[in-house]
mmCIF file of N, CA and C in Angstrom:
data_model
loop_
_atom_site.group_PDB
_atom_site.id
_atom_site.type_symbol
_atom_site.label_atom_id
_atom_site.label_comp_id
_atom_site.label_asym_id
_atom_site.label_seq_id
_atom_site.Cartn_x
_atom_site.Cartn_y
_atom_site.Cartn_z
ATOM 1 N N UNK A 1 13.127 8.751 11.212
ATOM 2 C CA UNK A 1 12.139 9.568 10.548
ATOM 3 C C UNK A 1 10.872 9.584 11.384
ATOM 4 N N UNK A 2 10.325 10.714 11.578
ATOM 5 C CA UNK A 2 9.069 10.827 12.287
ATOM 6 C C UNK A 2 7.957 10.953 11.253
ATOM 7 N N UNK A 3 6.964 10.096 11.350
ATOM 8 C CA UNK A 3 5.831 10.141 10.446
ATOM 9 C C UNK A 3 4.883 11.211 10.963
ATOM 10 N N UNK A 4 4.546 12.138 10.102
ATOM 11 C CA UNK A 4 3.672 13.219 10.521
ATOM 12 C C UNK A 4 2.248 12.957 10.055
ATOM 13 N N UNK A 5 1.306 13.580 10.722
ATOM 14 C CA UNK A 5 -0.091 13.437 10.319
ATOM 15 C C UNK A 5 -0.316 13.918 8.891
ATOM 16 N N UNK A 6 0.344 15.009 8.444
ATOM 17 C CA UNK A 6 0.138 15.407 7.047
ATOM 18 C C UNK A 6 0.578 14.312 6.064
ATOM 19 N N UNK A 7 1.680 13.605 6.370
ATOM 20 C CA UNK A 7 2.112 12.511 5.486
ATOM 21 C C UNK A 7 1.047 11.427 5.432
ATOM 22 N N UNK A 8 0.517 11.045 6.599
ATOM 23 C CA UNK A 8 -0.529 10.031 6.643
ATOM 24 C C UNK A 8 -1.780 10.519 5.934
ATOM 25 N N UNK A 9 -2.123 11.783 6.131
ATOM 26 C CA UNK A 9 -3.323 12.333 5.505
ATOM 27 C C UNK A 9 -3.207 12.311 3.988
ATOM 28 N N UNK A 10 -2.042 12.677 3.455
ATOM 29 C CA UNK A 10 -1.838 12.674 2.001
ATOM 30 C C UNK A 10 -1.997 11.261 1.466
ATOM 31 N N UNK A 11 -1.376 10.308 2.129
ATOM 32 C CA UNK A 11 -1.453 8.937 1.672
ATOM 33 C C UNK A 11 -2.855 8.376 1.852
ATOM 34 N N UNK A 12 -3.506 8.702 2.964
ATOM 35 C CA UNK A 12 -4.870 8.234 3.184
ATOM 36 C C UNK A 12 -5.795 8.794 2.105
ATOM 37 N N UNK A 13 -5.606 10.050 1.739
ATOM 38 C CA UNK A 13 -6.422 10.651 0.685
ATOM 39 C C UNK A 13 -6.184 9.946 -0.644
ATOM 40 N N UNK A 14 -4.933 9.621 -0.923
ATOM 41 C CA UNK A 14 -4.621 8.913 -2.163
ATOM 42 C C UNK A 14 -5.223 7.512 -2.141
ATOM 43 N N UNK A 15 -5.160 6.845 -1.004
ATOM 44 C CA UNK A 15 -5.751 5.512 -0.880
ATOM 45 C C UNK A 15 -7.263 5.600 -1.038
ATOM 46 N N UNK A 16 -7.865 6.650 -0.468
ATOM 47 C CA UNK A 16 -9.306 6.845 -0.618
ATOM 48 C C UNK A 16 -9.665 7.065 -2.083
ATOM 49 N N UNK A 17 -8.827 7.772 -2.816
ATOM 50 C CA UNK A 17 -9.067 7.974 -4.241
ATOM 51 C C UNK A 17 -9.057 6.640 -4.973
ATOM 52 N N UNK A 18 -8.189 5.739 -4.559
ATOM 53 C CA UNK A 18 -8.172 4.407 -5.157
ATOM 54 C C UNK A 18 -9.473 3.671 -4.871
ATOM 55 N N UNK A 19 -10.009 3.851 -3.667
ATOM 56 C CA UNK A 19 -11.258 3.202 -3.300
ATOM 57 C C UNK A 19 -12.378 3.699 -4.203
ATOM 58 N N UNK A 20 -12.433 4.999 -4.424
ATOM 59 C CA UNK A 20 -13.496 5.598 -5.216
ATOM 60 C C UNK A 20 -13.383 5.194 -6.682
ATOM 61 N N UNK A 21 -12.165 5.201 -7.232
ATOM 62 C CA UNK A 21 -12.004 4.920 -8.646
ATOM 63 C C UNK A 21 -11.904 3.443 -8.945
ATOM 64 N N UNK A 22 -11.624 2.617 -7.943
ATOM 65 C CA UNK A 22 -11.508 1.179 -8.155
ATOM 66 C C UNK A 22 -10.165 0.816 -8.728
ATOM 67 N N UNK A 23 -9.891 -0.469 -8.767
ATOM 68 C CA UNK A 23 -8.619 -0.956 -9.279
ATOM 69 C C UNK A 23 -8.873 -2.035 -10.299
ATOM 70 N N UNK A 24 -7.809 -2.413 -10.974
ATOM 71 C CA UNK A 24 -7.899 -3.391 -12.051
ATOM 72 C C UNK A 24 -8.086 -4.800 -11.552
ATOM 73 N N UNK A 25 -8.101 -5.715 -12.514
ATOM 74 C CA UNK A 25 -8.297 -7.118 -12.207
ATOM 75 C C UNK A 25 -6.985 -7.798 -11.927
ATOM 76 N N UNK A 26 -7.058 -9.000 -11.504
ATOM 77 C CA UNK A 26 -5.862 -9.786 -11.223
ATOM 78 C C UNK A 26 -6.299 -11.201 -10.987
ATOM 79 N N UNK A 27 -5.578 -11.904 -10.185
ATOM 80 C CA UNK A 27 -5.938 -13.269 -9.868
ATOM 81 C C UNK A 27 -5.203 -14.237 -10.758
ATOM 82 N N UNK A 28 -5.551 -15.480 -10.613
ATOM 83 C CA UNK A 28 -4.910 -16.493 -11.422
ATOM 84 C C UNK A 28 -4.313 -17.557 -10.537
ATOM 85 N N UNK A 29 -3.429 -18.320 -11.108
ATOM 86 C CA UNK A 29 -2.826 -19.422 -10.368
ATOM 87 C C UNK A 29 -1.704 -18.928 -9.489
ATOM 88 N N UNK A 30 -1.429 -19.693 -8.437
ATOM 89 C CA UNK A 30 -0.376 -19.350 -7.476
ATOM 90 C C UNK A 30 0.992 -19.548 -8.118
ATOM 91 N N UNK A 31 1.851 -18.564 -8.011
ATOM 92 C CA UNK A 31 3.211 -18.630 -8.544
ATOM 93 C C UNK A 31 4.184 -18.516 -7.391
ATOM 94 N N UNK A 32 5.425 -18.911 -7.635
ATOM 95 C CA UNK A 32 6.425 -18.714 -6.593
ATOM 96 C C UNK A 32 6.784 -17.229 -6.543
ATOM 97 N N UNK A 33 7.078 -16.758 -5.353
ATOM 98 C CA UNK A 33 7.377 -15.347 -5.142
ATOM 99 C C UNK A 33 8.854 -15.100 -5.433
ATOM 100 N N UNK A 34 9.156 -14.109 -6.280
ATOM 101 C CA UNK A 34 10.567 -13.817 -6.558
ATOM 102 C C UNK A 34 11.250 -13.143 -5.370
ATOM 103 N N UNK A 35 12.558 -13.062 -5.435
ATOM 104 C CA UNK A 35 13.311 -12.328 -4.413
ATOM 105 C C UNK A 35 12.786 -10.897 -4.368
ATOM 106 N N UNK A 36 12.743 -10.321 -3.183
ATOM 107 C CA UNK A 36 12.204 -8.973 -3.012
ATOM 108 C C UNK A 36 13.083 -7.953 -3.719
ATOM 109 N N UNK A 37 12.447 -7.127 -4.539
ATOM 110 C CA UNK A 37 13.152 -6.098 -5.308
ATOM 111 C C UNK A 37 13.697 -5.009 -4.386
ATOM 112 N N UNK A 38 14.705 -4.329 -4.856
ATOM 113 C CA UNK A 38 15.272 -3.175 -4.155
ATOM 114 C C UNK A 38 15.495 -2.078 -5.186
ATOM 115 N N UNK A 39 15.720 -0.873 -4.697
ATOM 116 C CA UNK A 39 16.043 0.224 -5.605
ATOM 117 C C UNK A 39 15.198 1.448 -5.352
ATOM 118 N N UNK A 40 15.392 2.419 -6.218
ATOM 119 C CA UNK A 40 14.681 3.690 -6.116
ATOM 120 C C UNK A 40 13.223 3.526 -6.507
ATOM 121 N N UNK A 41 12.422 4.517 -6.208
ATOM 122 C CA UNK A 41 11.025 4.504 -6.597
ATOM 123 C C UNK A 41 10.912 4.351 -8.111
ATOM 124 N N UNK A 42 11.727 5.051 -8.851
ATOM 125 C CA UNK A 42 11.685 4.980 -10.314
ATOM 126 C C UNK A 42 12.048 3.577 -10.816
ATOM 127 N N UNK A 43 13.038 2.957 -10.160
ATOM 128 C CA UNK A 43 13.435 1.606 -10.550
ATOM 129 C C UNK A 43 12.298 0.614 -10.291
ATOM 130 N N UNK A 44 11.684 0.691 -9.115
ATOM 131 C CA UNK A 44 10.576 -0.200 -8.785
ATOM 132 C C UNK A 44 9.406 0.013 -9.742
ATOM 133 N N UNK A 45 9.104 1.269 -10.065
ATOM 134 C CA UNK A 45 8.020 1.577 -11.006
ATOM 135 C C UNK A 45 8.310 0.985 -12.380
ATOM 136 N N UNK A 46 9.545 1.087 -12.825
ATOM 137 C CA UNK A 46 9.916 0.522 -14.117
ATOM 138 C C UNK A 46 9.760 -0.997 -14.120
ATOM 139 N N UNK A 47 10.076 -1.629 -13.000
ATOM 140 C CA UNK A 47 9.943 -3.087 -12.889
ATOM 141 C C UNK A 47 8.498 -3.535 -13.113
ATOM 142 N N UNK A 48 7.530 -2.741 -12.643
ATOM 143 C CA UNK A 48 6.118 -3.107 -12.784
ATOM 144 C C UNK A 48 5.436 -2.342 -13.925
ATOM 145 N N UNK A 49 6.247 -1.721 -14.757
ATOM 146 C CA UNK A 49 5.768 -1.055 -15.971
ATOM 147 C C UNK A 49 4.719 0.024 -15.716
ATOM 148 N N UNK A 50 5.074 0.956 -14.825
ATOM 149 C CA UNK A 50 4.213 2.122 -14.620
ATOM 150 C C UNK A 50 5.077 3.381 -14.661
ATOM 151 N N UNK A 51 4.474 4.474 -15.053
ATOM 152 C CA UNK A 51 5.129 5.773 -15.009
ATOM 153 C C UNK A 51 4.654 6.460 -13.743
ATOM 154 N N UNK A 52 5.550 6.664 -12.765
ATOM 155 C CA UNK A 52 5.107 7.217 -11.480
ATOM 156 C C UNK A 52 4.699 8.681 -11.584
ATOM 157 N N UNK A 53 3.559 9.010 -10.992
ATOM 158 C CA UNK A 53 3.083 10.389 -10.867
ATOM 159 C C UNK A 53 3.450 10.825 -9.449
ATOM 160 N N UNK A 54 4.595 11.522 -9.318
ATOM 161 C CA UNK A 54 5.132 11.879 -8.002
ATOM 162 C C UNK A 54 4.166 12.780 -7.237
ATOM 163 N N UNK A 55 3.920 12.404 -5.975
ATOM 164 C CA UNK A 55 3.068 13.178 -5.089
ATOM 165 C C UNK A 55 3.867 13.802 -3.944
ATOM 166 N N UNK A 56 4.872 13.068 -3.454
ATOM 167 C CA UNK A 56 5.730 13.532 -2.364
ATOM 168 C C UNK A 56 7.161 13.167 -2.697
ATOM 169 N N UNK A 57 8.057 14.132 -2.614
ATOM 170 C CA UNK A 57 9.470 13.873 -2.891
ATOM 171 C C UNK A 57 10.288 14.534 -1.786
ATOM 172 N N UNK A 58 10.372 13.843 -0.635
ATOM 173 C CA UNK A 58 11.089 14.355 0.525
ATOM 174 C C UNK A 58 12.248 13.410 0.834
ATOM 175 N N UNK A 59 13.164 13.853 1.663
ATOM 176 C CA UNK A 59 14.318 13.021 2.017
ATOM 177 C C UNK A 59 13.894 11.708 2.665
ATOM 178 N N UNK A 60 12.897 11.760 3.555
ATOM 179 C CA UNK A 60 12.524 10.569 4.307
ATOM 180 C C UNK A 60 11.485 9.695 3.625
ATOM 181 N N UNK A 61 10.735 10.250 2.660
ATOM 182 C CA UNK A 61 9.652 9.505 2.021
ATOM 183 C C UNK A 61 9.421 10.027 0.618
ATOM 184 N N UNK A 62 9.285 9.122 -0.328
ATOM 185 C CA UNK A 62 8.902 9.483 -1.700
ATOM 186 C C UNK A 62 7.656 8.684 -2.042
ATOM 187 N N UNK A 63 6.683 9.350 -2.651
ATOM 188 C CA UNK A 63 5.393 8.712 -2.926
ATOM 189 C C UNK A 63 4.923 9.076 -4.316
ATOM 190 N N UNK A 64 4.404 8.070 -5.039
ATOM 191 C CA UNK A 64 3.874 8.302 -6.379
ATOM 192 C C UNK A 64 2.627 7.459 -6.596
ATOM 193 N N UNK A 65 1.729 7.989 -7.414
ATOM 194 C CA UNK A 65 0.589 7.216 -7.876
ATOM 195 C C UNK A 65 1.032 6.460 -9.118
ATOM 196 N N UNK A 66 0.611 5.225 -9.247
ATOM 197 C CA UNK A 66 0.982 4.404 -10.395
ATOM 198 C C UNK A 66 -0.240 3.669 -10.924
ATOM 199 N N UNK A 67 -0.159 3.317 -12.188
ATOM 200 C CA UNK A 67 -1.200 2.524 -12.828
ATOM 201 C C UNK A 67 -0.523 1.650 -13.872
ATOM 202 N N UNK A 68 -0.887 0.374 -13.868
ATOM 203 C CA UNK A 68 -0.403 -0.518 -14.918
ATOM 204 C C UNK A 68 -1.538 -1.477 -15.264
ATOM 205 N N UNK A 69 -1.240 -2.525 -15.985
ATOM 206 C CA UNK A 69 -2.276 -3.469 -16.403
ATOM 207 C C UNK A 69 -2.958 -4.146 -15.217
ATOM 208 N N UNK A 70 -2.298 -4.188 -14.072
ATOM 209 C CA UNK A 70 -2.854 -4.848 -12.886
ATOM 210 C C UNK A 70 -3.752 -3.943 -12.058
ATOM 211 N N UNK A 71 -3.709 -2.635 -12.272
ATOM 212 C CA UNK A 71 -4.562 -1.718 -11.533
ATOM 213 C C UNK A 71 -3.831 -0.467 -11.095
ATOM 214 N N UNK A 72 -4.487 0.274 -10.212
ATOM 215 C CA UNK A 72 -3.931 1.506 -9.653
ATOM 216 C C UNK A 72 -3.380 1.212 -8.273
ATOM 217 N N UNK A 73 -2.264 1.875 -7.938
ATOM 218 C CA UNK A 73 -1.640 1.673 -6.640
ATOM 219 C C UNK A 73 -0.765 2.854 -6.299
ATOM 220 N N UNK A 74 -0.390 2.937 -5.037
ATOM 221 C CA UNK A 74 0.527 3.958 -4.545
ATOM 222 C C UNK A 74 1.853 3.268 -4.279
ATOM 223 N N UNK A 75 2.926 3.851 -4.744
ATOM 224 C CA UNK A 75 4.258 3.303 -4.523
ATOM 225 C C UNK A 75 5.027 4.290 -3.664
ATOM 226 N N UNK A 76 5.619 3.787 -2.573
ATOM 227 C CA UNK A 76 6.366 4.633 -1.646
ATOM 228 C C UNK A 76 7.731 4.020 -1.390
ATOM 229 N N UNK A 77 8.718 4.884 -1.206
ATOM 230 C CA UNK A 77 10.037 4.452 -0.742
ATOM 231 C C UNK A 77 10.392 5.269 0.489
ATOM 232 N N UNK A 78 11.214 4.673 1.348
ATOM 233 C CA UNK A 78 11.551 5.265 2.636
ATOM 234 C C UNK A 78 13.058 5.313 2.817
ATOM 235 N N UNK A 79 13.522 6.289 3.584
ATOM 236 C CA UNK A 79 14.954 6.426 3.863
ATOM 237 C C UNK A 79 15.424 5.393 4.877
ATOM 238 N N UNK A 80 14.525 4.985 5.799
ATOM 239 C CA UNK A 80 14.923 4.049 6.859
ATOM 240 C C UNK A 80 13.879 2.951 7.031
ATOM 241 N N UNK A 81 14.325 1.802 7.537
ATOM 242 C CA UNK A 81 13.400 0.705 7.854
ATOM 243 C C UNK A 81 12.426 1.126 8.947
ATOM 244 N N UNK A 82 12.929 1.835 9.950
ATOM 245 C CA UNK A 82 12.079 2.278 11.055
ATOM 246 C C UNK A 82 10.991 3.235 10.559
ATOM 247 N N UNK A 83 11.370 4.176 9.709
ATOM 248 C CA UNK A 83 10.392 5.102 9.151
ATOM 249 C C UNK A 83 9.321 4.373 8.357
ATOM 250 N N UNK A 84 9.730 3.350 7.614
ATOM 251 C CA UNK A 84 8.782 2.552 6.847
ATOM 252 C C UNK A 84 7.790 1.859 7.789
ATOM 253 N N UNK A 85 8.290 1.207 8.824
ATOM 254 C CA UNK A 85 7.417 0.464 9.740
ATOM 255 C C UNK A 85 6.470 1.409 10.468
ATOM 256 N N UNK A 86 6.947 2.586 10.877
ATOM 257 C CA UNK A 86 6.074 3.556 11.530
ATOM 258 C C UNK A 86 4.964 4.009 10.586
ATOM 259 N N UNK A 87 5.326 4.237 9.332
ATOM 260 C CA UNK A 87 4.341 4.663 8.338
ATOM 261 C C UNK A 87 3.295 3.562 8.141
ATOM 262 N N UNK A 88 3.741 2.323 7.962
ATOM 263 C CA UNK A 88 2.810 1.215 7.741
ATOM 264 C C UNK A 88 1.870 1.066 8.929
ATOM 265 N N UNK A 89 2.418 1.094 10.133
ATOM 266 C CA UNK A 89 1.587 0.930 11.330
ATOM 267 C C UNK A 89 0.501 1.994 11.412
ATOM 268 N N UNK A 90 0.804 3.222 11.027
ATOM 269 C CA UNK A 90 -0.196 4.288 11.030
ATOM 270 C C UNK A 90 -1.160 4.182 9.864
ATOM 271 N N UNK A 91 -0.657 3.836 8.697
ATOM 272 C CA UNK A 91 -1.487 3.805 7.491
ATOM 273 C C UNK A 91 -2.475 2.648 7.488
ATOM 274 N N UNK A 92 -2.140 1.542 8.105
ATOM 275 C CA UNK A 92 -3.009 0.360 8.076
ATOM 276 C C UNK A 92 -4.362 0.621 8.726
ATOM 277 N N UNK A 93 -4.461 1.656 9.561
ATOM 278 C CA UNK A 93 -5.749 2.018 10.152
ATOM 279 C C UNK A 93 -6.740 2.509 9.098
ATOM 280 N N UNK A 94 -6.247 2.863 7.916
ATOM 281 C CA UNK A 94 -7.105 3.365 6.848
ATOM 282 C C UNK A 94 -7.534 2.266 5.882
ATOM 283 N N UNK A 95 -7.218 1.006 6.203
ATOM 284 C CA UNK A 95 -7.581 -0.105 5.330
ATOM 285 C C UNK A 95 -6.560 -0.277 4.226
ATOM 286 N N UNK A 96 -6.927 -0.982 3.190
ATOM 287 C CA UNK A 96 -6.053 -1.192 2.040
ATOM 288 C C UNK A 96 -5.246 -2.470 2.141
ATOM 289 N N UNK A 97 -4.497 -2.727 1.087
ATOM 290 C CA UNK A 97 -3.661 -3.908 0.969
ATOM 291 C C UNK A 97 -2.249 -3.423 0.672
ATOM 292 N N UNK A 98 -1.273 -3.937 1.408
ATOM 293 C CA UNK A 98 0.092 -3.434 1.370
ATOM 294 C C UNK A 98 1.052 -4.525 0.922
ATOM 295 N N UNK A 99 1.818 -4.245 -0.106
ATOM 296 C CA UNK A 99 2.923 -5.110 -0.505
ATOM 297 C C UNK A 99 4.172 -4.444 0.048
ATOM 298 N N UNK A 100 4.890 -5.163 0.910
ATOM 299 C CA UNK A 100 5.984 -4.565 1.671
ATOM 300 C C UNK A 100 7.310 -5.217 1.291
ATOM 301 N N UNK A 101 8.252 -4.371 0.890
ATOM 302 C CA UNK A 101 9.622 -4.791 0.626
ATOM 303 C C UNK A 101 10.546 -4.009 1.538
ATOM 304 N N UNK A 102 11.844 -4.139 1.339
ATOM 305 C CA UNK A 102 12.803 -3.409 2.178
ATOM 306 C C UNK A 102 12.841 -1.953 1.747
ATOM 307 N N UNK A 103 12.351 -1.080 2.591
ATOM 308 C CA UNK A 103 12.296 0.372 2.391
ATOM 309 C C UNK A 103 11.352 0.788 1.265
ATOM 310 N N UNK A 104 10.391 -0.050 0.922
ATOM 311 C CA UNK A 104 9.350 0.344 -0.037
ATOM 312 C C UNK A 104 8.028 -0.349 0.294
ATOM 313 N N UNK A 105 6.941 0.284 -0.161
ATOM 314 C CA UNK A 105 5.591 -0.252 0.015
ATOM 315 C C UNK A 105 4.785 0.087 -1.231
ATOM 316 N N UNK A 106 3.957 -0.845 -1.666
ATOM 317 C CA UNK A 106 2.955 -0.588 -2.699
ATOM 318 C C UNK A 106 1.595 -0.783 -2.029
ATOM 319 N N UNK A 107 0.702 0.198 -2.188
ATOM 320 C CA UNK A 107 -0.610 0.156 -1.549
ATOM 321 C C UNK A 107 -1.670 0.065 -2.632
ATOM 322 N N UNK A 108 -2.515 -0.948 -2.538
ATOM 323 C CA UNK A 108 -3.602 -1.110 -3.493
ATOM 324 C C UNK A 108 -4.929 -1.285 -2.790
ATOM 325 N N UNK A 109 -6.000 -0.930 -3.455
ATOM 326 C CA UNK A 109 -7.334 -1.127 -2.901
ATOM 327 C C UNK A 109 -7.716 -2.606 -2.969
ATOM 328 N N UNK A 110 -7.304 -3.289 -4.009
ATOM 329 C CA UNK A 110 -7.661 -4.685 -4.211
ATOM 330 C C UNK A 110 -6.496 -5.608 -3.877
ATOM 331 N N UNK A 111 -6.799 -6.738 -3.277
ATOM 332 C CA UNK A 111 -5.783 -7.749 -3.017
ATOM 333 C C UNK A 111 -5.163 -8.199 -4.334
ATOM 334 N N UNK A 112 -5.974 -8.312 -5.384
ATOM 335 C CA UNK A 112 -5.469 -8.790 -6.675
ATOM 336 C C UNK A 112 -4.383 -7.877 -7.238
ATOM 337 N N UNK A 113 -4.468 -6.586 -6.972
ATOM 338 C CA UNK A 113 -3.454 -5.653 -7.467
ATOM 339 C C UNK A 113 -2.113 -5.905 -6.801
ATOM 340 N N UNK A 114 -2.089 -5.982 -5.464
ATOM 341 C CA UNK A 114 -0.812 -6.200 -4.785
ATOM 342 C C UNK A 114 -0.297 -7.616 -5.022
ATOM 343 N N UNK A 115 -1.191 -8.578 -5.201
ATOM 344 C CA UNK A 115 -0.762 -9.940 -5.516
ATOM 345 C C UNK A 115 -0.058 -9.967 -6.869
ATOM 346 N N UNK A 116 -0.616 -9.261 -7.855
ATOM 347 C CA UNK A 116 0.019 -9.198 -9.175
ATOM 348 C C UNK A 116 1.367 -8.482 -9.101
ATOM 349 N N UNK A 117 1.455 -7.392 -8.326
ATOM 350 C CA UNK A 117 2.729 -6.685 -8.167
ATOM 351 C C UNK A 117 3.762 -7.592 -7.500
ATOM 352 N N UNK A 118 3.302 -8.419 -6.581
ATOM 353 C CA UNK A 118 4.202 -9.334 -5.866
ATOM 354 C C UNK A 118 4.868 -10.323 -6.825
ATOM 355 N N UNK A 119 4.171 -10.677 -7.900
ATOM 356 C CA UNK A 119 4.748 -11.594 -8.888
ATOM 357 C C UNK A 119 6.013 -11.028 -9.517
ATOM 358 N N UNK A 120 6.152 -9.693 -9.532
ATOM 359 C CA UNK A 120 7.335 -9.038 -10.084
ATOM 360 C C UNK A 120 8.282 -8.555 -8.998
ATOM 361 N N UNK A 121 7.735 -7.916 -7.962
ATOM 362 C CA UNK A 121 8.562 -7.263 -6.949
ATOM 363 C C UNK A 121 8.906 -8.137 -5.741
ATOM 364 N N UNK A 122 8.212 -9.260 -5.570
ATOM 365 C CA UNK A 122 8.406 -10.035 -4.351
ATOM 366 C C UNK A 122 7.785 -9.287 -3.188
ATOM 367 N N UNK A 123 8.266 -9.535 -1.980
ATOM 368 C CA UNK A 123 7.763 -8.839 -0.805
ATOM 369 C C UNK A 123 6.687 -9.616 -0.082
ATOM 370 N N UNK A 124 6.147 -9.007 0.959
ATOM 371 C CA UNK A 124 5.132 -9.622 1.810
ATOM 372 C C UNK A 124 3.853 -8.794 1.760
ATOM 373 N N UNK A 125 2.720 -9.461 1.731
ATOM 374 C CA UNK A 125 1.436 -8.770 1.723
ATOM 375 C C UNK A 125 0.944 -8.611 3.157
ATOM 376 N N UNK A 126 0.558 -7.383 3.500
ATOM 377 C CA UNK A 126 -0.041 -7.069 4.792
ATOM 378 C C UNK A 126 -1.394 -6.417 4.527
ATOM 379 N N UNK A 127 -2.332 -6.650 5.420
ATOM 380 C CA UNK A 127 -3.682 -6.111 5.255
ATOM 381 C C UNK A 127 -3.946 -4.998 6.256
ATOM 382 N N UNK A 128 -4.626 -3.951 5.794
ATOM 383 C CA UNK A 128 -5.052 -2.882 6.681
ATOM 384 C C UNK A 128 -6.340 -3.271 7.384
ATOM 385 N N UNK A 129 -6.779 -2.437 8.305
ATOM 386 C CA UNK A 129 -8.000 -2.664 9.058
ATOM 387 C C UNK A 129 -9.106 -1.840 8.444
ATOM 388 N N UNK A 130 -10.203 -2.489 8.089
ATOM 389 C CA UNK A 130 -11.347 -1.794 7.510
ATOM 390 C C UNK A 130 -12.273 -1.373 8.640
ATOM 391 N N UNK A 131 -12.236 -0.092 8.991
ATOM 392 C CA UNK A 131 -13.062 0.414 10.084
ATOM 393 C C UNK A 131 -14.479 0.741 9.637
ATOM 394 N N UNK A 132 -14.788 0.572 8.352
ATOM 395 C CA UNK A 132 -16.140 0.873 7.885
ATOM 396 C C UNK A 132 -17.104 -0.274 8.186
ATOM 397 N N UNK A 133 -16.582 -1.449 8.525
ATOM 398 C CA UNK A 133 -17.418 -2.594 8.874
ATOM 399 C C UNK A 133 -17.576 -2.615 10.381
ATOM 400 N N UNK A 134 -18.803 -2.539 10.838
ATOM 401 C CA UNK A 134 -19.062 -2.505 12.274
ATOM 402 C C UNK A 134 -19.829 -3.750 12.680
ATOM 403 N N UNK A 135 -19.411 -4.344 13.766
ATOM 404 C CA UNK A 135 -20.115 -5.485 14.346
ATOM 405 C C UNK A 135 -21.299 -4.950 15.133
ATOM 406 N N UNK A 136 -22.416 -5.686 15.125
ATOM 407 C CA UNK A 136 -23.556 -5.235 15.939
ATOM 408 C C UNK A 136 -23.184 -5.240 17.418
ATOM 409 N N UNK A 137 -23.736 -4.297 18.156
ATOM 410 C CA UNK A 137 -23.491 -4.228 19.587
ATOM 411 C C UNK A 137 -24.134 -5.415 20.272
ATOM 412 N N UNK A 138 -23.573 -5.784 21.415
ATOM 413 C CA UNK A 138 -24.159 -6.869 22.189
ATOM 414 C C UNK A 138 -25.563 -6.454 22.587
ATOM 415 N N UNK A 139 -26.506 -7.342 22.414
ATOM 416 C CA UNK A 139 -27.890 -7.017 22.752
ATOM 417 C C UNK A 139 -28.647 -6.378 21.603
ATOM 418 N N UNK A 140 -27.977 -6.060 20.498
ATOM 419 C CA UNK A 140 -28.665 -5.471 19.356
ATOM 420 C C UNK A 140 -29.517 -6.543 18.699
ATOM 421 N N UNK A 141 -30.644 -6.142 18.184
ATOM 422 C CA UNK A 141 -31.539 -7.108 17.530
ATOM 423 C C UNK A 141 -31.494 -6.873 16.038
ATOM 424 N N UNK A 142 -31.818 -7.946 15.314
ATOM 425 C CA UNK A 142 -31.920 -7.824 13.874
ATOM 426 C C UNK A 142 -33.020 -8.745 13.391
ATOM 427 N N UNK A 143 -33.596 -8.437 12.259
ATOM 428 C CA UNK A 143 -34.649 -9.287 11.713
ATOM 429 C C UNK A 143 -34.035 -10.247 10.716
ATOM 430 N N UNK A 144 -34.844 -11.164 10.237
ATOM 431 C CA UNK A 144 -34.350 -12.062 9.208
ATOM 432 C C UNK A 144 -34.339 -13.507 9.639
ATOM 433 N N UNK A 145 -34.791 -13.812 10.871
ATOM 434 C CA UNK A 145 -34.837 -15.211 11.297
ATOM 435 C C UNK A 145 -36.252 -15.667 11.352
#
């Protein structure tokens, strides 16, 4: 599967919407991670008790907006492992928090959202790169000392 810029743009826009609207709470004590879930987008959504609002329904990628007690997130499924990894590698440039399973990803604005989803779906958490934070240039001055 070739990841196209329009696919990334749609997902980036959805992730940006999550940033603007915020996400729910989470946190708590550390639990053991269950075996990573598998199945269709609808099956994964049912596992975390959300009704998916489908945004993309293509052969290579399916994407839905979801909301449950843990917050708002984007749920995606992929036709291939390679397509999934290519998508993640491109999407992580837009920031966010990614819960990654086999041929699926859940994207949340808050770490607490994907951590709570992990309690049900299993998987691995990956972090995107926040390009909005800039380090001062070498030689730049600042006040406050």
